[in-house]
Coordinates of C-alpha atoms and ligand atoms in Angstrom, one line a residue:
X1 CA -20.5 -13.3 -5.4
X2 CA -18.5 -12.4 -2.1
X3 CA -16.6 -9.3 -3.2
X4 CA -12.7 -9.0 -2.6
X5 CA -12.8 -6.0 -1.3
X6 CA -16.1 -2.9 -0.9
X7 CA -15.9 0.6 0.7
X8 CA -17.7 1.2 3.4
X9 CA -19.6 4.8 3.0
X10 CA -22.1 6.5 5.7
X11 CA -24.1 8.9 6.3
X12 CA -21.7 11.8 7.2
X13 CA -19.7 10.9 3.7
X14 CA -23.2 11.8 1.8
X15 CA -23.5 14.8 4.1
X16 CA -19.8 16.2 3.2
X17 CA -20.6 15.8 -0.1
X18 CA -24.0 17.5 -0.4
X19 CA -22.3 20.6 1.3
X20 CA -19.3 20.3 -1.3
X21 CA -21.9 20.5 -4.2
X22 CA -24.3 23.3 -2.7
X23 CA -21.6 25.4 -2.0
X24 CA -20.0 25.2 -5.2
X25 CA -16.7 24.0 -3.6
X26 CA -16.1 20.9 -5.6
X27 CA -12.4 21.6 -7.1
X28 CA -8.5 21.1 -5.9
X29 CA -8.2 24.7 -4.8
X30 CA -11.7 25.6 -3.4
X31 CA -12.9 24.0 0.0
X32 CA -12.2 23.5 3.6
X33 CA -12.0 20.1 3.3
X34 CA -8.8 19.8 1.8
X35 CA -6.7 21.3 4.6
X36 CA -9.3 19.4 6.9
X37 CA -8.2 16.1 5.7
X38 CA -4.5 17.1 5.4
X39 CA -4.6 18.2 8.8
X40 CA -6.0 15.4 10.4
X41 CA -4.1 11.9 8.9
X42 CA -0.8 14.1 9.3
X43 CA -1.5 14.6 12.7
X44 CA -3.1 11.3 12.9
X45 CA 0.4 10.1 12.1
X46 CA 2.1 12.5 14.3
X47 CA 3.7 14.5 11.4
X48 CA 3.1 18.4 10.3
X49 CA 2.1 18.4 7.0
X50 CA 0.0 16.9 4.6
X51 CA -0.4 17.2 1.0
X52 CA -3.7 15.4 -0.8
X53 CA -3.0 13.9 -3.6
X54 CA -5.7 12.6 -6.9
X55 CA -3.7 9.0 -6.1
X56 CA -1.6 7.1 -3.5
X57 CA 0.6 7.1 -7.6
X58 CA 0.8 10.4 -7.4
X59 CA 1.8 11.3 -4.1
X60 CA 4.9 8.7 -4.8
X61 CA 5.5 10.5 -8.0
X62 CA 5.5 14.2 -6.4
X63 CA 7.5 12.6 -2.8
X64 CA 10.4 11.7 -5.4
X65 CA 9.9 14.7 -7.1
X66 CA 9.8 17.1 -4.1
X67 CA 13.2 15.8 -3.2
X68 CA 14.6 16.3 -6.7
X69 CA 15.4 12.7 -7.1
X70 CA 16.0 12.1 -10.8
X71 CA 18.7 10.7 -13.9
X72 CA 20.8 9.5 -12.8
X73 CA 19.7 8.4 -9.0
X74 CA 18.8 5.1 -7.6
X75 CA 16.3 3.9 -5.1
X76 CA 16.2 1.1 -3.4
X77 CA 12.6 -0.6 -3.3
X78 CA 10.6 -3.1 -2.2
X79 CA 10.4 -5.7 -5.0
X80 CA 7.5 -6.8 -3.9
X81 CA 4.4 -3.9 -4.5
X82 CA 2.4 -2.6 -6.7
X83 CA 4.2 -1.3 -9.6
X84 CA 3.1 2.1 -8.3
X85 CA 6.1 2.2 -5.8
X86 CA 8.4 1.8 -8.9
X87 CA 6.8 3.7 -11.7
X88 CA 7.5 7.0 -9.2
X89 CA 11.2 6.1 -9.4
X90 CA 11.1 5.3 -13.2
X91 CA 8.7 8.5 -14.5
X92 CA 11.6 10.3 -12.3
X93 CA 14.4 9.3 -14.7
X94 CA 16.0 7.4 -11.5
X95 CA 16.8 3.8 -11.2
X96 CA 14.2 1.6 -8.6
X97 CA 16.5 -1.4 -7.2
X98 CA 14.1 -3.5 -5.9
X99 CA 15.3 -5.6 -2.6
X100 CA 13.7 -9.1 -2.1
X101 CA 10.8 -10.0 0.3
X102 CA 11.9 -11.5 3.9
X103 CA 10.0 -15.1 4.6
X104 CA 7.7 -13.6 7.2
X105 CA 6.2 -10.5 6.6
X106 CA 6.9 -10.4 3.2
X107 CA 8.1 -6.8 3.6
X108 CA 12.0 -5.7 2.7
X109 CA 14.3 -7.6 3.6
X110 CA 16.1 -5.4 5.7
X111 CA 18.8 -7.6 5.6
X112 CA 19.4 -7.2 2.2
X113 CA 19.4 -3.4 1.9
X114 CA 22.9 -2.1 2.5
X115 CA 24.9 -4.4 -0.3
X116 CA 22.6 -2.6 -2.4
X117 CA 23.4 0.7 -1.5
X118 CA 25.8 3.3 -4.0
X119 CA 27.3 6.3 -4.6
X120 CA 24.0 7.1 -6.8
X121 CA 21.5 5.9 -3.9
X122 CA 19.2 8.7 -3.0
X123 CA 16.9 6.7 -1.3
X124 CA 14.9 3.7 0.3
X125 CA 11.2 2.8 -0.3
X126 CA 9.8 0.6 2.4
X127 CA 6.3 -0.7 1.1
X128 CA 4.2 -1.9 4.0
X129 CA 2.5 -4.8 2.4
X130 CA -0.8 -6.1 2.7
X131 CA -1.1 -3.8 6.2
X132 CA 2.3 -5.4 8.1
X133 CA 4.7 -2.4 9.0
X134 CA 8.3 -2.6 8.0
X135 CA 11.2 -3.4 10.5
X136 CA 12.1 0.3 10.1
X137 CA 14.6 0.7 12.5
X138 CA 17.4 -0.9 10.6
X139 CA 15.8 0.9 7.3
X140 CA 16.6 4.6 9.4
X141 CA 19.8 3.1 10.2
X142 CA 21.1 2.6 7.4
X143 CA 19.4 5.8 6.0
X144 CA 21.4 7.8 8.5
X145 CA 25.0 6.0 7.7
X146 CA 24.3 6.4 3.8
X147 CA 22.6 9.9 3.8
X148 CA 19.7 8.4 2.5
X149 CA 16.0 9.8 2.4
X150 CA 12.9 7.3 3.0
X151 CA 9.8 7.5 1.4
X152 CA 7.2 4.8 2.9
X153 CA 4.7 3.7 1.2
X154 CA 2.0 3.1 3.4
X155 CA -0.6 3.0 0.8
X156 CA -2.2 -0.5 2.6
X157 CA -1.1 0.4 6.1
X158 CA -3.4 3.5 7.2
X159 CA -3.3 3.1 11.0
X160 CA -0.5 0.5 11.0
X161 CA 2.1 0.4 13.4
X162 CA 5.6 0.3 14.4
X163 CA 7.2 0.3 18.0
X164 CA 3.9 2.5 18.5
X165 CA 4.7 5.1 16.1
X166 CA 2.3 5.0 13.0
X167 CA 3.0 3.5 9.5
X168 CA 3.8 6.3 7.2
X169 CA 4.8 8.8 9.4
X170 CA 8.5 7.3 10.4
X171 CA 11.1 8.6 7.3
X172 CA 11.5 11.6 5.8
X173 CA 7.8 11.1 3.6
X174 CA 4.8 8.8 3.8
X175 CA 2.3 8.3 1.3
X176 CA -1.3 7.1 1.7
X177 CA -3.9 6.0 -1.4
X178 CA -7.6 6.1 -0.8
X179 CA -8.4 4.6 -3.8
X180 CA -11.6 2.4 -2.8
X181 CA -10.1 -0.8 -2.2
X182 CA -8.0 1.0 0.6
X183 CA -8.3 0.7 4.1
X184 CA -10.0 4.4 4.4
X185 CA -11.1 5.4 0.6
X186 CA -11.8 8.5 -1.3
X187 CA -12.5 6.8 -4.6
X188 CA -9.2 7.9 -5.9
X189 CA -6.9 10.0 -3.9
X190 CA -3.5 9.9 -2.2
X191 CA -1.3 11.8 0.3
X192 CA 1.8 12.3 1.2
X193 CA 3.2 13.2 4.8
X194 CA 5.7 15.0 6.2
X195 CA 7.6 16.7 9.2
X196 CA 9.6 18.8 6.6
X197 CA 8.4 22.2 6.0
X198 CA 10.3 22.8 2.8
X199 CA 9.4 19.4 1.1
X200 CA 5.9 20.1 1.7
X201 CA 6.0 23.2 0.2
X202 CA 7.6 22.0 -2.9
X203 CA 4.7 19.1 -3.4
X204 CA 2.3 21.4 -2.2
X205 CA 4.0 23.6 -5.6
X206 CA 4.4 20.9 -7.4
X207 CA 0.8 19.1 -7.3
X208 CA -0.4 22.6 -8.3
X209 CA 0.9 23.3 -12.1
X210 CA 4.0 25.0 -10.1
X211 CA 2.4 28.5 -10.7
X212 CA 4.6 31.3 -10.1
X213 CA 4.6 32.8 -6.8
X214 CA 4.7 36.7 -8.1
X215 CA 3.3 36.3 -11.4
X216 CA 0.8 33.5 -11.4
X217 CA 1.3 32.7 -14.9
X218 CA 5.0 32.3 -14.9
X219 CA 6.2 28.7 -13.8
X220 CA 10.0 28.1 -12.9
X221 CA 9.5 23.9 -12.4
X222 CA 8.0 21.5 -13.9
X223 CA 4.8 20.7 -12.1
X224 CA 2.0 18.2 -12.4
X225 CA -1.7 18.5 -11.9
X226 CA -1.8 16.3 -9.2
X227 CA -4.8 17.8 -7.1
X228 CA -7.3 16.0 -4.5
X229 CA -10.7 17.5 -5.2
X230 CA -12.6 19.0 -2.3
X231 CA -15.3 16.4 -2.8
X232 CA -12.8 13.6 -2.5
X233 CA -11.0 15.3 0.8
X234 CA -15.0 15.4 1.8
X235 CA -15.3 11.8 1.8
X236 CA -11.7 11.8 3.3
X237 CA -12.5 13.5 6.4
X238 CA -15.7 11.5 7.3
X239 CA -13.5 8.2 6.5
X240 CA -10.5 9.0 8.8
X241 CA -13.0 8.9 11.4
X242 CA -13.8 5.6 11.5
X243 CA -10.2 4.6 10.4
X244 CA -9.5 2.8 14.1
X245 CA -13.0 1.0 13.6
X246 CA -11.9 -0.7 10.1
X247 CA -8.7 -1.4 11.5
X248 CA -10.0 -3.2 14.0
X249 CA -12.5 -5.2 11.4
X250 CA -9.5 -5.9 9.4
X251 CA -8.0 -7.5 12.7
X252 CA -11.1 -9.3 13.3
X253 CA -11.3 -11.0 10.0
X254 CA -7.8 -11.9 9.5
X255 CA -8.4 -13.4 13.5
X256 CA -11.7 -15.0 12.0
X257 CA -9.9 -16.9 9.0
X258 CA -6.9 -17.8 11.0
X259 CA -8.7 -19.5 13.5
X260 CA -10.7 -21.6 11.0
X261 CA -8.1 -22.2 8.5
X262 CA -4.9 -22.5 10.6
X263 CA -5.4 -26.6 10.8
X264 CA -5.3 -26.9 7.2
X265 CA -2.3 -27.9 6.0
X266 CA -0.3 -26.3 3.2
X267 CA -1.4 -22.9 3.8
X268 CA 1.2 -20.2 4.7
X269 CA -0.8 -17.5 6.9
X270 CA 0.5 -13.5 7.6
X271 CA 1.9 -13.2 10.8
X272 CA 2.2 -10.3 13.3
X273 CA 5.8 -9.3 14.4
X274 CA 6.0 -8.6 18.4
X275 CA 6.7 -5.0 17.4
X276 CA 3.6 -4.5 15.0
X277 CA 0.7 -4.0 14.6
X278 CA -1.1 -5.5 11.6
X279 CA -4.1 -4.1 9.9
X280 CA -4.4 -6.6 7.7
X281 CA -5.7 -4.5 4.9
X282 CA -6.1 -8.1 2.5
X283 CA -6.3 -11.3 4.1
X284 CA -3.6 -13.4 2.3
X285 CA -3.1 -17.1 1.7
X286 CA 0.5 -18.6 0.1
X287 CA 0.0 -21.9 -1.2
X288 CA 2.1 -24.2 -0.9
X289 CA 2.5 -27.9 -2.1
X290 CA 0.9 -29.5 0.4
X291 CA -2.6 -28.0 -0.3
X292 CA -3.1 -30.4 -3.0
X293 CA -4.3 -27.8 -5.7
X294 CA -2.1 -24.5 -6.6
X295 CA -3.2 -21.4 -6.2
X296 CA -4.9 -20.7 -9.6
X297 CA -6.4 -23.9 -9.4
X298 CA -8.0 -22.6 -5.9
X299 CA -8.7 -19.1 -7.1
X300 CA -10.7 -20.4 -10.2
X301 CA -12.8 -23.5 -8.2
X302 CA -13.6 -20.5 -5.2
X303 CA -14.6 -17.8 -8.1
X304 CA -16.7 -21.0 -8.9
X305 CA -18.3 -20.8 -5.7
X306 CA -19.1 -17.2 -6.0
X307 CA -16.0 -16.2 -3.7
X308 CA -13.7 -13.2 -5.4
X309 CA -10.1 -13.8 -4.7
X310 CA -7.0 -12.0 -5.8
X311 CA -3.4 -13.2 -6.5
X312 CA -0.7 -11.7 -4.7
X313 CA 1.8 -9.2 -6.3
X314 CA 4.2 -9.8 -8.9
X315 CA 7.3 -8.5 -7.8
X316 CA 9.0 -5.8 -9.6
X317 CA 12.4 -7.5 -11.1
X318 CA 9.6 -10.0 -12.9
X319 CA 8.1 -6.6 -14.9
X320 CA 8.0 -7.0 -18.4
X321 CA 8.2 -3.4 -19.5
X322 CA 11.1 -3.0 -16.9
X323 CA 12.6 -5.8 -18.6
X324 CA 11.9 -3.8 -21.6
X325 CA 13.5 -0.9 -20.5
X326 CA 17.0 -2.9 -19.8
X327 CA 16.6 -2.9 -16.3
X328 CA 16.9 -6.7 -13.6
X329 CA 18.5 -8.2 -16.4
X330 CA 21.2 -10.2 -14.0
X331 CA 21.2 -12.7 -11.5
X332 CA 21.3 -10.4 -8.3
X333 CA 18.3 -8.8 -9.5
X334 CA 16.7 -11.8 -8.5
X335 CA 14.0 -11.7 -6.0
X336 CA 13.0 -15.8 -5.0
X337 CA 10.9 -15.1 -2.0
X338 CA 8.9 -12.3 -4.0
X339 CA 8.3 -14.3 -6.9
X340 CA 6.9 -17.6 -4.8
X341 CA 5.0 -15.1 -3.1
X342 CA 3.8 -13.8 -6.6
X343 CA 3.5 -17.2 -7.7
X344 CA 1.5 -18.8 -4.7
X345 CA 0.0 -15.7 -2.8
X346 CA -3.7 -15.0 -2.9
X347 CA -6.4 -12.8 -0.6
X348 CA -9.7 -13.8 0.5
X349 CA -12.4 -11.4 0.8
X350 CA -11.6 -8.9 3.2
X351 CA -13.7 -6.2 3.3
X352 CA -15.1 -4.4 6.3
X353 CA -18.5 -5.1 5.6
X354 CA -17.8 -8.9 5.3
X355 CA -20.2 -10.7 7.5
X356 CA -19.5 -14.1 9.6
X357 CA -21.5 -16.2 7.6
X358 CA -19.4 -15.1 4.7
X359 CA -16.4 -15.7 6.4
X360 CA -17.6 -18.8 7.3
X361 CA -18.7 -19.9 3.8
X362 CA -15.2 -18.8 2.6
X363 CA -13.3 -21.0 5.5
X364 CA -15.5 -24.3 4.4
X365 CA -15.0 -24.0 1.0
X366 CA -11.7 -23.7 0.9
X367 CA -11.3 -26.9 3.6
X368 CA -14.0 -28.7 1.2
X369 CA -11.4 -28.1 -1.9
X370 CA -8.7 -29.5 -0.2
X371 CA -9.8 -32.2 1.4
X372 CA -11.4 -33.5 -2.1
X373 CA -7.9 -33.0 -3.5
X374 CA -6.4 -35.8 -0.3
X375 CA -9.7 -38.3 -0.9
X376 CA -9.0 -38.6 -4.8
X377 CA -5.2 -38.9 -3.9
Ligands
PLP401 C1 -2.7 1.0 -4.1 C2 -1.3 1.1 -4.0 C3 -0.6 2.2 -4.6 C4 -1.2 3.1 -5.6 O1 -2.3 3.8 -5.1 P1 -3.4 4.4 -6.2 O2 -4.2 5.3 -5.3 O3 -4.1 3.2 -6.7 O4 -2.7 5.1 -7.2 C5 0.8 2.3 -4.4 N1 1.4 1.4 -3.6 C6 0.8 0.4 -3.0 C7 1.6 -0.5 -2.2 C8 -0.5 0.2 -3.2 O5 -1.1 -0.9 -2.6

């Protein structure tokens, strides 16, 4: 089987570890690496702080949190993303009003933000999906007008960009995960990123039980246990290293499949915006008519083959417990590009370690599947 997705571990991961465990320094609060690793992807991403997280969920939870975003607040989200991006908003008490998916990127529509904007907004969460940056400018614009903070979830977009300037480290907060499917992993980790000194102290607060600053035992806010272990930030910190090499895989890939897939018809590839650049972090297919088979038909005959695919996202005004809950109940809440996407979206493979010939087995039995649908037309 041709996994969707494996980590890619070395030698200097092992090492970081080995010292974690022989000196004892395996926790959230002991260690170097955890500063290390908050150091380096904040300044990676041009940004002053850093706060590690034990999930990309968590550092959404405690970004929303650090800005005292709660009942009574809306955000504005991309509907389309891992329900991740909305449970923050929701475990907040606040309202997530998911915006649809533009044709191309499937990112935010941008152009879709501002009608949705209140008296109760508080913010906007961009989600850069499958490793395509948001058009942020507009996003800050609006931002400014309404007062607005921006959290970006950049959680498949380490070492993205926009105009240049890094995925995550644009609004007022980005947050990574590292969970081992992500484009640098730490099994399961997260953190978020920011320029502002105060917010990070009140995460950095926050993720730790809130303990009192005079009397350690006395707690004035509600925090979380939200800590990155020093073993995780270990593995962090040899990871980030090679972040700019699996970037680049990532591009190679997607430029692999493209080339041998882009003359079959009824496939919908990503694209890359003149003002991005893509990492690719999943390689995704839509499916559309023209294929011949849908996409679940395609996803079961490849898993067949012994080729792991995934489908796309559901988007978040389609969420039966948000549903549940009372909330997307009316027609605006609609999202129709998100939910074709949801309905016809897939990845292929796209790990690191992928080799060519896998690739190449991919690309031929996905042209051999539709070509058998046209013959028995
Ligand atoms: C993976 C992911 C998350 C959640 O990260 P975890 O580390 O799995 O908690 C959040 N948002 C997006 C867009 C993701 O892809």
């Amino acid at each position: 089987m041709i996994p969707v997705c494996e980590p890619e571990l070395g030698e200097e991961e092992l090492r970081n570890v080995i010292e974690c465990i022989k000196s004892k320094a395996i926790s959230g609060i002991a260690g170097e690496f955890i500063p290390e690793f908050e150091l380096k992807l904040s300044e990676y991403c041009g940004k002053r702080h850093g706060v590690a997280t034990s999930s990309g969920t968590t550092a959404l939870h405690l970004a929303i949190a650090a800005l005292e975003i709660g009942p009574g607040d809306e955000v504005i989200l991309s509907a389309f993303t891992n329900i991740a991006t909305a449970l923050a908003i929701v475990h907040n008490g606040a309202i997530p009003v998911p915006i649809d998916s533009e044709r191309e990127t499937w990112n935010i529509d941008v152009n879709l933000i501002e009608r949705k904007v209140s008296s109760k907004t508080k913010a906007i969460m961009p989600v850069h999906i499958y490793g395509h940056p948001c058009d942020m400018d507009p996003i800050m614009e609006i931002a400014r007008k309404y007062k607005l903070y921006v959290i970006e979830d950049a959680a498949e977009a380490h070492g993205a960009e926009y105009k240049g300037a890094k995925a995550g480290g644009i609004g007022d907060i980005g947050c990574f995960s590292f969970y081992g499917n992500k484009i640098i992993t730490t099994g399961e980790g997260g953190m978020l990123i920011t320029d502002n000194g105060d917010i990070a102290e009140r995460a950095k607060l926050l993720r730790n039980l809130a303990f009192g600053k005079k009397t350690r035992f006395q707690h004035h806010y509600l925090g979380f246990n939200y800590r990155m272990t020093n073993i995780e930030a270990a593995i962090g910190v040899a990871q980030l290293k090679k972040l700019d090499y699996f970037a680049e895989r990532k591009r190679y890939i997607a430029n692999f499949y493209y080339s041998r897939l882009k003359d079959i018809s009824g496939l919908t590839f990503p694209v890359e915006k003149p003002w991005a650049k893509n990492v690719y972090w999943m390689y995704c297919l839509v499916i559309e008519d023209e294929f011949g088979i849908n996409r679940d038909e395609l996803m079961e005959k490849l898993f067949k083959k012994g080729i792991e695919t995934r489908s796309m996202f559901i988007p978040m005004n389609q969420q039966p417990i948000f549903q549940k809950l009372g909330l997307f109940k009316n027609k605006e809440d609609r999202c129709p590009v998100a939910e074709e996407l949801g309905r016809k979206g897939l990845y292929l493979p796209s790990g690191v370690g992928l080799t060519d010939d896998q690739m190449k087995y991919v690309c031929e039995t996905i042209k051999a599947l539709s070509k058998r649908k046209v013959a028995t037309k």
